[in-house]
PDB file of C-alpha atoms in Angstrom:
ATOM      1  CA  ALA A  81     -10.084 201.137   5.778  1.00 60.00           C
ATOM      2  CA  ARG A  82     -12.134 201.105   2.558  1.00 64.00           C
ATOM      3  CA  ASN A  83     -10.626 197.804   1.542  1.00 63.00           C
ATOM      4  CA  VAL A  84     -11.377 196.262   4.901  1.00 65.00           C
ATOM      5  CA  ARG A  85     -14.857 197.783   4.766  1.00 66.00           C
ATOM      6  CA  ASN A  86     -15.449 196.283   1.147  1.00 63.00           C
ATOM      7  CA  GLY A  87     -14.161 192.876   2.202  1.00 64.00           C
ATOM      8  CA  LEU A  88     -11.137 193.081  -0.061  1.00 63.00           C
ATOM      9  CA  MET A  89      -8.985 192.661   2.998  1.00 71.00           C
ATOM     10  CA  VAL A  90      -9.967 190.338   5.836  1.00 74.00           C
ATOM     11  CA  TYR A  91      -8.275 189.716   9.237  1.00 74.00           C
ATOM     12  CA  GLU A  92      -8.301 186.086  10.030  1.00 74.00           C
ATOM     13  CA  LYS A  93      -7.725 184.973  13.623  1.00 79.00           C
ATOM     14  CA  ILE A  94      -5.375 182.039  14.134  1.00 77.00           C
ATOM     15  CA  GLU A  95      -6.658 179.086  16.007  1.00 78.00           C
ATOM     16  CA  ARG A  96      -5.133 178.589  19.354  1.00 79.00           C
ATOM     17  CA  ILE A  97      -3.273 175.383  19.924  1.00 77.00           C
ATOM     18  CA  SER A  98      -3.527 174.084  23.353  1.00 81.00           C
ATOM     19  CA  TRP A  99      -0.568 172.470  25.252  1.00 76.00           C
ATOM     20  CA  LYS A 100      -2.509 169.242  25.296  1.00 83.00           C
ATOM     21  CA  GLN A 101      -3.159 169.358  21.448  1.00 83.00           C
ATOM     22  CA  MET A 102       0.509 170.375  21.026  1.00 81.00           C
ATOM     23  CA  ARG A 103       1.602 167.129  22.774  1.00 81.00           C
ATOM     24  CA  GLU A 104      -0.828 165.044  20.788  1.00 84.00           C
ATOM     25  CA  ASN A 105       0.641 166.457  17.437  1.00 80.00           C
ATOM     26  CA  MET A 106       4.135 165.793  18.786  1.00 81.00           C
ATOM     27  CA  LYS A 107       3.247 162.050  19.237  1.00 80.00           C
ATOM     28  CA  LYS A 108       1.738 161.868  15.727  1.00 80.00           C
ATOM     29  CA  ALA A 109       4.839 163.723  14.186  1.00 79.00           C
ATOM     30  CA  LYS A 110       7.712 161.603  12.748  1.00 78.00           C
ATOM     31  CA  GLY A 111      11.178 162.541  13.485  1.00 75.00           C
ATOM     32  CA  CYS A 112      12.806 165.437  15.430  1.00 77.00           C
ATOM     33  CA  CYS A 113      12.122 167.995  12.763  1.00 74.00           C
ATOM     34  CA  GLY A 114       8.424 167.126  12.901  1.00 75.00           C
ATOM     35  CA  LYS A 115       8.232 167.361  16.531  1.00 76.00           C
ATOM     36  CA  LEU A 116      10.073 170.691  16.477  1.00 75.00           C
ATOM     37  CA  SER A 117       7.838 171.913  13.912  1.00 76.00           C
ATOM     38  CA  CYS A 118       4.849 171.265  16.130  1.00 78.00           C
ATOM     39  CA  VAL A 119       6.523 173.366  19.071  1.00 78.00           C
ATOM     40  CA  SER A 120       7.059 176.102  16.496  1.00 75.00           C
ATOM     41  CA  ASP A 121       3.499 176.173  15.340  1.00 77.00           C
ATOM     42  CA  TRP A 122       2.341 176.087  19.236  1.00 77.00           C
ATOM     43  CA  ILE A 123       4.529 179.095  19.737  1.00 76.00           C
ATOM     44  CA  HIS A 124       3.403 180.929  16.843  1.00 73.00           C
ATOM     45  CA  SER A 125      -0.503 180.431  17.787  1.00 77.00           C
ATOM     46  CA  LYS A 126       0.321 181.707  21.235  1.00 77.00           C
ATOM     47  CA  ARG A 127       2.051 184.904  20.234  1.00 76.00           C
ATOM     48  CA  HIS A 128       0.115 186.036  17.127  1.00 77.00           C
ATOM     49  CA  ALA A 129      -3.729 186.750  17.249  1.00 76.00           C
ATOM     50  CA  GLY A 130      -4.141 186.529  13.438  1.00 77.00           C
ATOM     51  CA  GLU A 131      -2.914 187.582   9.992  1.00 77.00           C
ATOM     52  CA  TRP A 132      -3.961 189.227   6.872  1.00 74.00           C
ATOM     53  CA  PRO A 133      -4.220 186.755   3.900  1.00 72.00           C
ATOM     54  CA  GLN A 134      -2.710 187.701   0.548  1.00 68.00           C
ATOM     55  CA  GLY A 135      -5.526 186.357  -1.494  1.00 67.00           C
ATOM     56  CA  THR A 136      -6.406 189.509  -3.179  1.00 67.00           C
ATOM     57  CA  LYS A 137      -4.271 192.334  -4.914  1.00 71.00           C
ATOM     58  CA  GLU A 138      -5.132 194.742  -2.149  1.00 66.00           C
ATOM     59  CA  GLY A 139      -3.944 192.229   0.422  1.00 65.00           C
ATOM     60  CA  LYS A 140      -0.580 191.767  -1.383  1.00 69.00           C
ATOM     61  CA  CYS A 141      -0.157 195.521  -1.575  1.00 73.00           C
ATOM     62  CA  TRP A 142      -0.963 196.645   1.760  1.00 71.00           C
ATOM     63  CA  LYS A 143       0.174 193.629   3.890  1.00 70.00           C
ATOM     64  CA  PHE A 144       3.658 194.984   4.445  1.00 69.00           C
ATOM     65  CA  LEU A 145       2.025 198.047   6.164  1.00 73.00           C
ATOM     66  CA  ILE A 146      -0.671 196.325   8.260  1.00 76.00           C
ATOM     67  CA  LYS A 147       0.901 192.863   8.898  1.00 76.00           C
ATOM     68  CA  ASP A 148       1.620 193.596  12.606  1.00 78.00           C
ATOM     69  CA  LEU A 149      -1.856 195.086  13.205  1.00 82.00           C
ATOM     70  CA  THR A 150      -5.289 193.717  13.985  1.00 81.00           C
ATOM     71  CA  SER A 151      -8.742 195.060  12.575  1.00 77.00           C
ATOM     72  CA  LYS A 152      -9.111 197.129  15.716  1.00 78.00           C
ATOM     73  CA  ALA A 153      -6.018 199.030  15.192  1.00 82.00           C
ATOM     74  CA  TRP A 154      -7.528 202.046  13.551  1.00 81.00           C
ATOM     75  CA  LYS A 155      -9.691 202.666  16.543  1.00 85.00           C
ATOM     76  CA  TYR A 156      -6.551 202.617  18.801  1.00 87.00           C
ATOM     77  CA  PHE A 157      -4.718 205.080  16.430  1.00 87.00           C
ATOM     78  CA  ALA A 158      -7.889 207.268  16.447  1.00 90.00           C
ATOM     79  CA  TRP A 159      -7.757 207.291  20.382  1.00 91.00           C
ATOM     80  CA  LEU A 160      -3.941 208.334  20.282  1.00 91.00           C
ATOM     81  CA  LEU A 161      -4.983 211.409  18.119  1.00 93.00           C
ATOM     82  CA  LEU A 162      -7.778 212.194  20.360  1.00 94.00           C
ATOM     83  CA  ARG A 163      -5.588 211.690  23.452  1.00 93.00           C
ATOM     84  CA  LYS A 164      -3.024 214.157  22.071  1.00 93.00           C
ATOM     85  CA  LEU A 165      -5.817 216.668  21.620  1.00 95.00           C
ATOM     86  CA  MET A 166      -7.345 216.107  25.150  1.00 94.00           C
ATOM     87  CA  LEU A 167      -3.944 216.372  26.744  1.00 91.00           C
ATOM     88  CA  ALA A 168      -2.999 219.699  24.900  1.00 93.00           C
ATOM     89  CA  ALA A 169      -6.485 220.871  25.994  1.00 93.00           C
ATOM     90  CA  ILE A 170      -5.784 219.897  29.719  1.00 90.00           C
ATOM     91  CA  MET A 171      -2.226 221.723  29.634  1.00 89.00           C
ATOM     92  CA  ALA A 172      -3.753 224.864  28.094  1.00 90.00           C
ATOM     93  CA  LEU A 173      -7.093 225.236  30.007  1.00 88.00           C
ATOM     94  CA  THR A 174      -6.493 223.850  33.569  1.00 84.00           C
ATOM     95  CA  ILE A 175      -3.884 224.654  36.289  1.00 85.00           C
ATOM     96  CA  GLY A 176      -2.771 223.206  39.634  1.00 85.00           C
ATOM     97  CA  ALA A 177      -4.648 220.284  41.134  1.00 86.00           C
ATOM     98  CA  VAL A 178      -7.262 220.076  38.379  1.00 89.00           C
ATOM     99  CA  ASN A 179      -4.403 220.068  35.840  1.00 89.00           C
ATOM    100  CA  ALA A 180      -2.709 217.084  37.609  1.00 88.00           C
ATOM    101  CA  GLY A 181      -5.937 215.152  38.405  1.00 89.00           C
ATOM    102  CA  CYS A 182      -7.260 215.473  34.759  1.00 91.00           C
ATOM    103  CA  ALA A 183      -3.869 214.192  33.294  1.00 90.00           C
ATOM    104  CA  VAL A 184      -4.005 211.293  35.583  1.00 91.00           C
ATOM    105  CA  ILE A 185      -7.468 210.481  34.637  1.00 93.00           C
ATOM    106  CA  LEU A 186      -6.679 210.681  30.991  1.00 93.00           C
ATOM    107  CA  GLN A 187      -3.704 208.366  31.589  1.00 92.00           C
ATOM    108  CA  VAL A 188      -5.803 205.837  33.242  1.00 93.00           C
ATOM    109  CA  VAL A 189      -8.231 205.915  30.360  1.00 94.00           C
ATOM    110  CA  ASP A 190      -5.250 205.386  27.995  1.00 93.00           C
ATOM    111  CA  LEU A 191      -4.152 202.285  29.943  1.00 92.00           C
ATOM    112  CA  THR A 192      -7.723 200.953  29.770  1.00 93.00           C
ATOM    113  CA  VAL A 193      -7.979 201.474  25.968  1.00 92.00           C
ATOM    114  CA  VAL A 194      -4.718 199.812  25.288  1.00 90.00           C
ATOM    115  CA  PHE A 195      -5.390 196.863  27.473  1.00 89.00           C
ATOM    116  CA  SER A 196      -8.834 196.262  25.994  1.00 89.00           C
ATOM    117  CA  MET A 197      -8.185 196.801  22.261  1.00 86.00           C
ATOM    118  CA  SER A 198      -5.012 194.889  21.812  1.00 84.00           C
ATOM    119  CA  PRO A 199      -4.271 196.620  18.586  1.00 87.00           C
ATOM    120  CA  PHE A 200      -1.225 194.567  17.442  1.00 86.00           C
ATOM    121  CA  SER A 201      -1.311 190.998  16.117  1.00 83.00           C
ATOM    122  CA  ASP A 202       1.896 190.134  18.108  1.00 82.00           C
ATOM    123  CA  SER A 203       1.097 189.707  21.808  1.00 82.00           C
ATOM    124  CA  ALA A 204       4.718 190.833  22.500  1.00 81.00           C
ATOM    125  CA  PHE A 205       3.885 194.390  21.077  1.00 84.00           C
ATOM    126  CA  ASN A 206       0.718 194.541  23.059  1.00 86.00           C
ATOM    127  CA  ILE A 207       2.456 193.776  26.272  1.00 86.00           C
ATOM    128  CA  SER A 208       5.038 196.388  25.348  1.00 86.00           C
ATOM    129  CA  GLU A 209       2.363 199.019  24.830  1.00 88.00           C
ATOM    130  CA  ILE A 210       0.393 198.057  28.277  1.00 90.00           C
ATOM    131  CA  PHE A 211       3.807 198.332  29.969  1.00 90.00           C
ATOM    132  CA  GLY A 212       4.447 201.760  28.304  1.00 89.00           C
ATOM    133  CA  ALA A 213       1.029 202.949  29.326  1.00 90.00           C
ATOM    134  CA  LEU A 214       1.477 201.605  32.777  1.00 92.00           C
ATOM    135  CA  SER A 215       5.005 203.328  33.111  1.00 91.00           C
ATOM    136  CA  ASN A 216       3.598 206.645  32.046  1.00 90.00           C
ATOM    137  CA  LEU A 217       0.780 206.470  34.584  1.00 91.00           C
ATOM    138  CA  SER A 218       3.170 205.590  37.403  1.00 90.00           C
ATOM    139  CA  THR A 219       5.428 208.460  36.402  1.00 89.00           C
ATOM    140  CA  LEU A 220       2.455 210.897  36.180  1.00 88.00           C
ATOM    141  CA  ILE A 221       1.025 209.982  39.373  1.00 88.00           C
ATOM    142  CA  LEU A 222       4.470 210.419  41.116  1.00 86.00           C
ATOM    143  CA  VAL A 223       4.973 213.788  39.442  1.00 86.00           C
ATOM    144  CA  ALA A 224       1.379 214.799  40.386  1.00 86.00           C
ATOM    145  CA  LEU A 225       1.624 213.748  44.167  1.00 83.00           C
ATOM    146  CA  PRO A 226       3.222 217.129  45.191  1.00 83.00           C
ATOM    147  CA  THR A 227       0.408 219.045  43.558  1.00 82.00           C
ATOM    148  CA  LEU A 228      -2.371 216.733  44.719  1.00 79.00           C
ATOM    149  CA  LEU A 229      -1.125 215.772  48.243  1.00 78.00           C
ATOM    150  CA  GLY A 230       1.550 218.437  48.914  1.00 73.00           C
ATOM    151  CA  SER A 231       4.644 215.884  48.830  1.00 71.00           C
ATOM    152  CA  THR A 232       6.219 212.893  47.383  1.00 67.00           C
ATOM    153  CA  PRO A 233       7.095 209.759  49.344  1.00 70.00           C
ATOM    154  CA  ASP A 234      10.809 210.057  50.442  1.00 70.00           C
ATOM    155  CA  PHE A 235      11.762 206.591  48.808  1.00 69.00           C
ATOM    156  CA  PHE A 236      10.928 208.096  45.539  1.00 74.00           C
ATOM    157  CA  SER A 237      13.736 210.172  44.490  1.00 77.00           C
ATOM    158  CA  ASP A 238      13.893 212.152  41.157  1.00 79.00           C
ATOM    159  CA  PHE A 239      16.342 209.310  39.818  1.00 82.00           C
ATOM    160  CA  SER A 240      13.741 206.579  40.526  1.00 82.00           C
ATOM    161  CA  ILE A 241      10.943 208.566  38.701  1.00 81.00           C
ATOM    162  CA  ILE A 242      13.378 209.063  35.807  1.00 85.00           C
ATOM    163  CA  CYS A 243      14.115 205.334  35.812  1.00 86.00           C
ATOM    164  CA  ILE A 244      10.448 204.485  35.796  1.00 85.00           C
ATOM    165  CA  ALA A 245       9.662 207.042  32.972  1.00 84.00           C
ATOM    166  CA  LEU A 246      12.454 205.448  30.841  1.00 86.00           C
ATOM    167  CA  SER A 247      11.761 201.642  31.655  1.00 85.00           C
ATOM    168  CA  ALA A 248       9.086 201.441  28.847  1.00 82.00           C
ATOM    169  CA  THR A 249      11.385 202.942  26.355  1.00 84.00           C
ATOM    170  CA  VAL A 250      14.258 200.520  27.377  1.00 84.00           C
ATOM    171  CA  ALA A 251      11.853 197.646  27.007  1.00 81.00           C
ATOM    172  CA  ALA A 252      10.518 198.879  23.683  1.00 79.00           C
ATOM    173  CA  ALA A 253      14.254 199.187  22.445  1.00 82.00           C
ATOM    174  CA  MET A 254      14.963 195.600  23.721  1.00 81.00           C
ATOM    175  CA  LEU A 255      11.925 194.337  21.794  1.00 75.00           C
ATOM    176  CA  ALA A 256      12.900 196.114  18.602  1.00 74.00           C
ATOM    177  CA  VAL A 257      16.405 194.425  18.891  1.00 75.00           C
ATOM    178  CA  VAL A 258      15.161 190.949  19.852  1.00 72.00           C
ATOM    179  CA  GLY A 259      12.191 190.827  17.379  1.00 64.00           C
ATOM    180  CA  PRO A 260      14.231 190.732  14.186  1.00 64.00           C
ATOM    181  CA  VAL A 261      16.627 188.092  15.608  1.00 63.00           C
ATOM    182  CA  LEU A 262      13.636 185.895  16.642  1.00 60.00           C
ATOM    183  CA  ALA A 263      12.098 186.521  13.158  1.00 59.00           C
ATOM    184  CA  ILE A 264      15.226 185.344  11.552  1.00 60.00           C
ATOM    185  CA  PHE A 265      15.400 182.361  13.854  1.00 55.00           C
ATOM    186  CA  SER A 266      11.833 181.350  13.160  1.00 55.00           C
ATOM    187  CA  GLY A 267      12.303 181.783   9.295  1.00 54.00           C
ATOM    188  CA  ALA A 268      15.437 179.606   9.396  1.00 52.00           C
ATOM    189  CA  SER A 269      13.837 176.982  11.649  1.00 51.00           C
ATOM    190  CA  THR A 270      10.822 176.806   9.184  1.00 52.00           C
ATOM    191  CA  ALA A 271      13.191 176.316   6.231  1.00 52.00           C
ATOM    192  CA  VAL A 272      15.156 173.629   7.947  1.00 53.00           C
ATOM    193  CA  PHE A 273      11.808 171.826   8.846  1.00 52.00           C
ATOM    194  CA  SER A 274      10.691 171.998   5.337  1.00 52.00           C
ATOM    195  CA  CYS A 275      14.094 170.806   4.044  1.00 53.00           C
ATOM    196  CA  CYS A 276      14.131 167.910   6.492  1.00 53.00           C
ATOM    197  CA  ALA A 277      10.648 167.028   5.587  1.00 48.00           C
ATOM    198  CA  SER A 278      11.323 167.170   1.858  1.00 49.00           C
ATOM    199  CA  SER A 279      14.469 165.053   2.486  1.00 47.00           C
ATOM    200  CA  THR A 280      12.654 162.427   4.531  1.00 44.00           C
ATOM    201  CA  SER A 281       9.645 162.168   1.856  1.00 44.00           C
ATOM    202  CA  ALA A 282      12.460 161.647  -0.793  1.00 44.00           C
ATOM    203  CA  GLN A 283      14.192 158.948   1.046  1.00 43.00           C
ATOM    204  CA  LEU A 284      10.987 157.160   1.713  1.00 36.00           C
ATOM    205  CA  GLY A 285       9.883 157.468  -1.856  1.00 45.00           C
ATOM    206  CA  GLY A 286      13.423 156.100  -2.988  1.00 46.00           C
ATOM    207  CA  SER A 287      13.179 152.977  -0.561  1.00 41.00           C
ATOM    208  CA  THR A 288       9.571 152.293  -1.851  1.00 41.00           C
ATOM    209  CA  ASP A 289      10.647 152.327  -5.497  1.00 46.00           C
ATOM    210  CA  GLY A 290      13.614 150.094  -4.648  1.00 47.00           C
TER     211      GLY A 290
END
């Protein structure tokens, strides 16, 4: 936080590439590899909000820790700590309908905070966090219904509530598995694009010399 405050580490937003601009870049690009590179750049600009440059010693040192976060992440993590403290206070100081109502309100606030802050640079992780908060809110409402209204709708069985509660965990696990695979594919694609571009340049240079 001190390095960010002193300007030693700056979060730079990535310029969004529109679909129209991507199509124009593809028309200007030469060869199949060049066109695929334009598609890769478009996907990257849509998925990632920004990045932390490594222009300083501090940037190189800490990028491994904060590369997936935005400059607002510290506010979100401060909220997570505050939420845990507030939830502990609700569980300890309230009972019955007041307890259930306060817990639901707290979860609504949590969903609002996650949706408004978007603490992660990768939009996939932000969607996963929002889905997790929504899943927790849905589960909490269903669990609180007997206390607030006296009963739970018949079509919501205990098994369905468990499935709703675990859905966010399953989604996060799938993202954790798919994420590295996509990263490897992206890195391999970038390497292939660079190799093809270098090879094309060398061939053009050779033909010019000839």
